[in-house]
Amino acid sequence: MLNKVLLYVTGVSFVGYGLLCFFIPELPARYIGYSLTNADSYIEMAAMYGGLQTGMGLFCLLGAIKTEYTKASLLFIIFTLGGLAVARSFSFAFNDDPLTFYTYGAIFFEIMTTFVAAVAFFKSKS
């Protein structure tokens, strides 16, 4: 049950954020502090934050719906969000500039989701 709830919540979160970034890349760019100065930057934001996040969310939703993809989806969360959490936390530790709610929220989401995914992964049957 935990694995399905986690995959649905994570999937909907990623799809929602991904679609927002796909259709309105200026909005998250402003939160992060990015400048979309040309077509390349606009397209990169839409693709990497929009397309990639949406695809990740759809994979999580697939794992929630189709049991044969559940463990793979949990492992996917562990590796991707775990990697993001490690990199973001490491960068956070060695950065003296002030941070915004965006970074604190991302670190919290990534660490907690990775932890819950690991618990669900190791508790689920093969």
PDB file of C-alpha atoms in Angstrom:
ATOM      1  CA  MET A   1       0.000   0.000   0.000  1.00  0.00           C
ATOM      2  CA  LEU A   2       2.830   2.419   0.902  1.00  0.00           C
ATOM      3  CA  ASN A   3       4.457   1.870  -2.467  1.00  0.00           C
ATOM      4  CA  LYS A   4       1.268   2.688  -4.398  1.00  0.00           C
ATOM      5  CA  VAL A   5       0.579   5.846  -2.387  1.00  0.00           C
ATOM      6  CA  LEU A   6       4.165   7.025  -2.777  1.00  0.00           C
ATOM      7  CA  LEU A   7       4.154   6.348  -6.517  1.00  0.00           C
ATOM      8  CA  TYR A   8       0.833   8.132  -7.041  1.00  0.00           C
ATOM      9  CA  VAL A   9       1.868  11.178  -4.988  1.00  0.00           C
ATOM     10  CA  THR A  10       5.316  11.378  -6.584  1.00  0.00           C
ATOM     11  CA  GLY A  11       3.905  10.766 -10.057  1.00  0.00           C
ATOM     12  CA  VAL A  12       1.241  13.455  -9.760  1.00  0.00           C
ATOM     13  CA  SER A  13       3.805  15.873  -8.275  1.00  0.00           C
ATOM     14  CA  PHE A  14       6.254  15.324 -11.118  1.00  0.00           C
ATOM     15  CA  VAL A  15       3.607  15.458 -13.843  1.00  0.00           C
ATOM     16  CA  GLY A  16       2.104  18.635 -12.380  1.00  0.00           C
ATOM     17  CA  TYR A  17       5.454  20.380 -11.992  1.00  0.00           C
ATOM     18  CA  GLY A  18       6.594  19.092 -15.367  1.00  0.00           C
ATOM     19  CA  LEU A  19       3.534  20.393 -17.190  1.00  0.00           C
ATOM     20  CA  LEU A  20       3.880  23.747 -15.447  1.00  0.00           C
ATOM     21  CA  CYS A  21       7.505  23.960 -16.573  1.00  0.00           C
ATOM     22  CA  PHE A  22       6.595  22.805 -20.069  1.00  0.00           C
ATOM     23  CA  PHE A  23       3.871  25.364 -20.646  1.00  0.00           C
ATOM     24  CA  ILE A  24       5.127  28.243 -18.465  1.00  0.00           C
ATOM     25  CA  PRO A  25       8.910  27.825 -18.098  1.00  0.00           C
ATOM     26  CA  GLU A  26       9.289  31.446 -16.964  1.00  0.00           C
ATOM     27  CA  LEU A  27       7.487  30.744 -13.689  1.00  0.00           C
ATOM     28  CA  PRO A  28       9.845  28.124 -12.221  1.00  0.00           C
ATOM     29  CA  ALA A  29      12.817  29.916 -13.818  1.00  0.00           C
ATOM     30  CA  ARG A  30      11.976  32.964 -11.720  1.00  0.00           C
ATOM     31  CA  TYR A  31      11.856  30.892  -8.514  1.00  0.00           C
ATOM     32  CA  ILE A  32      15.246  29.350  -9.259  1.00  0.00           C
ATOM     33  CA  GLY A  33      16.832  32.587 -10.427  1.00  0.00           C
ATOM     34  CA  TYR A  34      17.385  31.490 -14.021  1.00  0.00           C
ATOM     35  CA  SER A  35      17.256  33.973 -16.870  1.00  0.00           C
ATOM     36  CA  LEU A  36      15.615  32.781 -20.054  1.00  0.00           C
ATOM     37  CA  THR A  37      17.529  35.051 -22.394  1.00  0.00           C
ATOM     38  CA  ASN A  38      17.057  33.277 -25.716  1.00  0.00           C
ATOM     39  CA  ALA A  39      15.243  30.441 -27.460  1.00  0.00           C
ATOM     40  CA  ASP A  40      17.854  27.897 -26.362  1.00  0.00           C
ATOM     41  CA  SER A  41      17.360  28.668 -22.672  1.00  0.00           C
ATOM     42  CA  TYR A  42      13.569  28.657 -23.051  1.00  0.00           C
ATOM     43  CA  ILE A  43      13.646  25.302 -24.853  1.00  0.00           C
ATOM     44  CA  GLU A  44      16.107  23.824 -22.357  1.00  0.00           C
ATOM     45  CA  MET A  45      13.892  24.814 -19.430  1.00  0.00           C
ATOM     46  CA  ALA A  46      10.792  23.406 -21.116  1.00  0.00           C
ATOM     47  CA  ALA A  47      12.575  20.175 -22.058  1.00  0.00           C
ATOM     48  CA  MET A  48      14.634  19.406 -18.963  1.00  0.00           C
ATOM     49  CA  TYR A  49      12.198  20.691 -16.356  1.00  0.00           C
ATOM     50  CA  GLY A  50       9.026  20.117 -18.339  1.00  0.00           C
ATOM     51  CA  GLY A  51       9.522  17.085 -20.523  1.00  0.00           C
ATOM     52  CA  LEU A  52      11.856  15.154 -18.251  1.00  0.00           C
ATOM     53  CA  GLN A  53       9.822  15.773 -15.090  1.00  0.00           C
ATOM     54  CA  THR A  54       6.601  14.808 -16.861  1.00  0.00           C
ATOM     55  CA  GLY A  55       8.178  11.593 -18.152  1.00  0.00           C
ATOM     56  CA  MET A  56       9.484  10.760 -14.694  1.00  0.00           C
ATOM     57  CA  GLY A  57       6.043  11.306 -13.231  1.00  0.00           C
ATOM     58  CA  LEU A  58       4.396   9.119 -15.844  1.00  0.00           C
ATOM     59  CA  PHE A  59       6.851   6.317 -15.047  1.00  0.00           C
ATOM     60  CA  CYS A  60       5.947   6.600 -11.355  1.00  0.00           C
ATOM     61  CA  LEU A  61       2.251   6.481 -12.229  1.00  0.00           C
ATOM     62  CA  LEU A  62       2.874   3.412 -14.389  1.00  0.00           C
ATOM     63  CA  GLY A  63       4.479   1.748 -11.374  1.00  0.00           C
ATOM     64  CA  ALA A  64       1.467   2.639  -9.253  1.00  0.00           C
ATOM     65  CA  ILE A  65      -0.970   1.184 -11.769  1.00  0.00           C
ATOM     66  CA  LYS A  66       0.948  -1.836 -13.090  1.00  0.00           C
ATOM     67  CA  THR A  67       2.348  -4.092 -10.366  1.00  0.00           C
ATOM     68  CA  GLU A  68       5.098  -5.435 -12.629  1.00  0.00           C
ATOM     69  CA  TYR A  69       6.610  -1.904 -12.733  1.00  0.00           C
ATOM     70  CA  THR A  70       6.216  -1.054  -9.044  1.00  0.00           C
ATOM     71  CA  LYS A  71       9.676  -2.106  -7.805  1.00  0.00           C
ATOM     72  CA  ALA A  72      11.395  -0.598 -10.850  1.00  0.00           C
ATOM     73  CA  SER A  73       9.574   2.686 -10.231  1.00  0.00           C
ATOM     74  CA  LEU A  74      10.584   2.701  -6.568  1.00  0.00           C
ATOM     75  CA  LEU A  75      14.184   2.002  -7.530  1.00  0.00           C
ATOM     76  CA  PHE A  76      13.953   4.792 -10.096  1.00  0.00           C
ATOM     77  CA  ILE A  77      12.883   7.206  -7.334  1.00  0.00           C
ATOM     78  CA  ILE A  78      15.698   6.024  -5.061  1.00  0.00           C
ATOM     79  CA  PHE A  79      18.358   6.615  -7.718  1.00  0.00           C
ATOM     80  CA  THR A  80      17.050   9.822  -9.282  1.00  0.00           C
ATOM     81  CA  LEU A  81      15.778  11.679  -6.226  1.00  0.00           C
ATOM     82  CA  GLY A  82      18.551  10.229  -4.088  1.00  0.00           C
ATOM     83  CA  GLY A  83      21.112  11.513  -6.582  1.00  0.00           C
ATOM     84  CA  LEU A  84      19.468  14.917  -6.655  1.00  0.00           C
ATOM     85  CA  ALA A  85      19.359  15.028  -2.844  1.00  0.00           C
ATOM     86  CA  VAL A  86      23.044  14.148  -2.511  1.00  0.00           C
ATOM     87  CA  ALA A  87      24.150  16.663  -5.152  1.00  0.00           C
ATOM     88  CA  ARG A  88      21.880  19.425  -3.868  1.00  0.00           C
ATOM     89  CA  SER A  89      22.881  18.833  -0.227  1.00  0.00           C
ATOM     90  CA  PHE A  90      26.580  18.727  -1.109  1.00  0.00           C
ATOM     91  CA  SER A  91      26.276  21.981  -3.068  1.00  0.00           C
ATOM     92  CA  PHE A  92      24.264  23.484  -0.217  1.00  0.00           C
ATOM     93  CA  ALA A  93      26.994  22.605   2.284  1.00  0.00           C
ATOM     94  CA  PHE A  94      29.673  24.365   0.233  1.00  0.00           C
ATOM     95  CA  ASN A  95      27.742  27.473  -0.785  1.00  0.00           C
ATOM     96  CA  ASP A  96      27.750  30.694   1.223  1.00  0.00           C
ATOM     97  CA  ASP A  97      25.094  32.526  -0.789  1.00  0.00           C
ATOM     98  CA  PRO A  98      21.622  32.842   0.716  1.00  0.00           C
ATOM     99  CA  LEU A  99      19.106  30.266  -0.477  1.00  0.00           C
ATOM    100  CA  THR A 100      15.401  30.506  -1.128  1.00  0.00           C
ATOM    101  CA  PHE A 101      12.453  28.338  -0.173  1.00  0.00           C
ATOM    102  CA  TYR A 102      12.868  26.600  -3.543  1.00  0.00           C
ATOM    103  CA  THR A 103      16.126  24.900  -2.532  1.00  0.00           C
ATOM    104  CA  TYR A 104      15.011  24.077   0.997  1.00  0.00           C
ATOM    105  CA  GLY A 105      11.767  22.618  -0.320  1.00  0.00           C
ATOM    106  CA  ALA A 106      13.557  20.606  -2.993  1.00  0.00           C
ATOM    107  CA  ILE A 107      16.051  19.142  -0.514  1.00  0.00           C
ATOM    108  CA  PHE A 108      13.262  18.205   1.894  1.00  0.00           C
ATOM    109  CA  PHE A 109      11.132  16.626  -0.855  1.00  0.00           C
ATOM    110  CA  GLU A 110      14.061  14.692  -2.330  1.00  0.00           C
ATOM    111  CA  ILE A 111      15.378  13.319   0.972  1.00  0.00           C
ATOM    112  CA  MET A 112      11.963  12.358   2.342  1.00  0.00           C
ATOM    113  CA  THR A 113      10.740  10.806  -0.894  1.00  0.00           C
ATOM    114  CA  THR A 114      13.979   8.838  -1.315  1.00  0.00           C
ATOM    115  CA  PHE A 115      13.727   7.553   2.245  1.00  0.00           C
ATOM    116  CA  VAL A 116      10.088   6.485   1.881  1.00  0.00           C
ATOM    117  CA  ALA A 117      10.830   4.878  -1.503  1.00  0.00           C
ATOM    118  CA  ALA A 118      13.691   2.898   0.041  1.00  0.00           C
ATOM    119  CA  VAL A 119      11.443   1.694   2.868  1.00  0.00           C
ATOM    120  CA  ALA A 120       8.711   0.736   0.391  1.00  0.00           C
ATOM    121  CA  PHE A 121      11.218  -0.959  -1.937  1.00  0.00           C
ATOM    122  CA  PHE A 122      12.739  -3.142   0.775  1.00  0.00           C
ATOM    123  CA  LYS A 123       9.351  -3.999   2.307  1.00  0.00           C
ATOM    124  CA  SER A 124       7.726  -4.969  -0.989  1.00  0.00           C
ATOM    125  CA  LYS A 125       7.768  -8.528  -2.220  1.00  0.00           C
ATOM    126  CA  SER A 126       9.824  -9.544  -5.239  1.00  0.00           C
TER     127      SER A 126
END
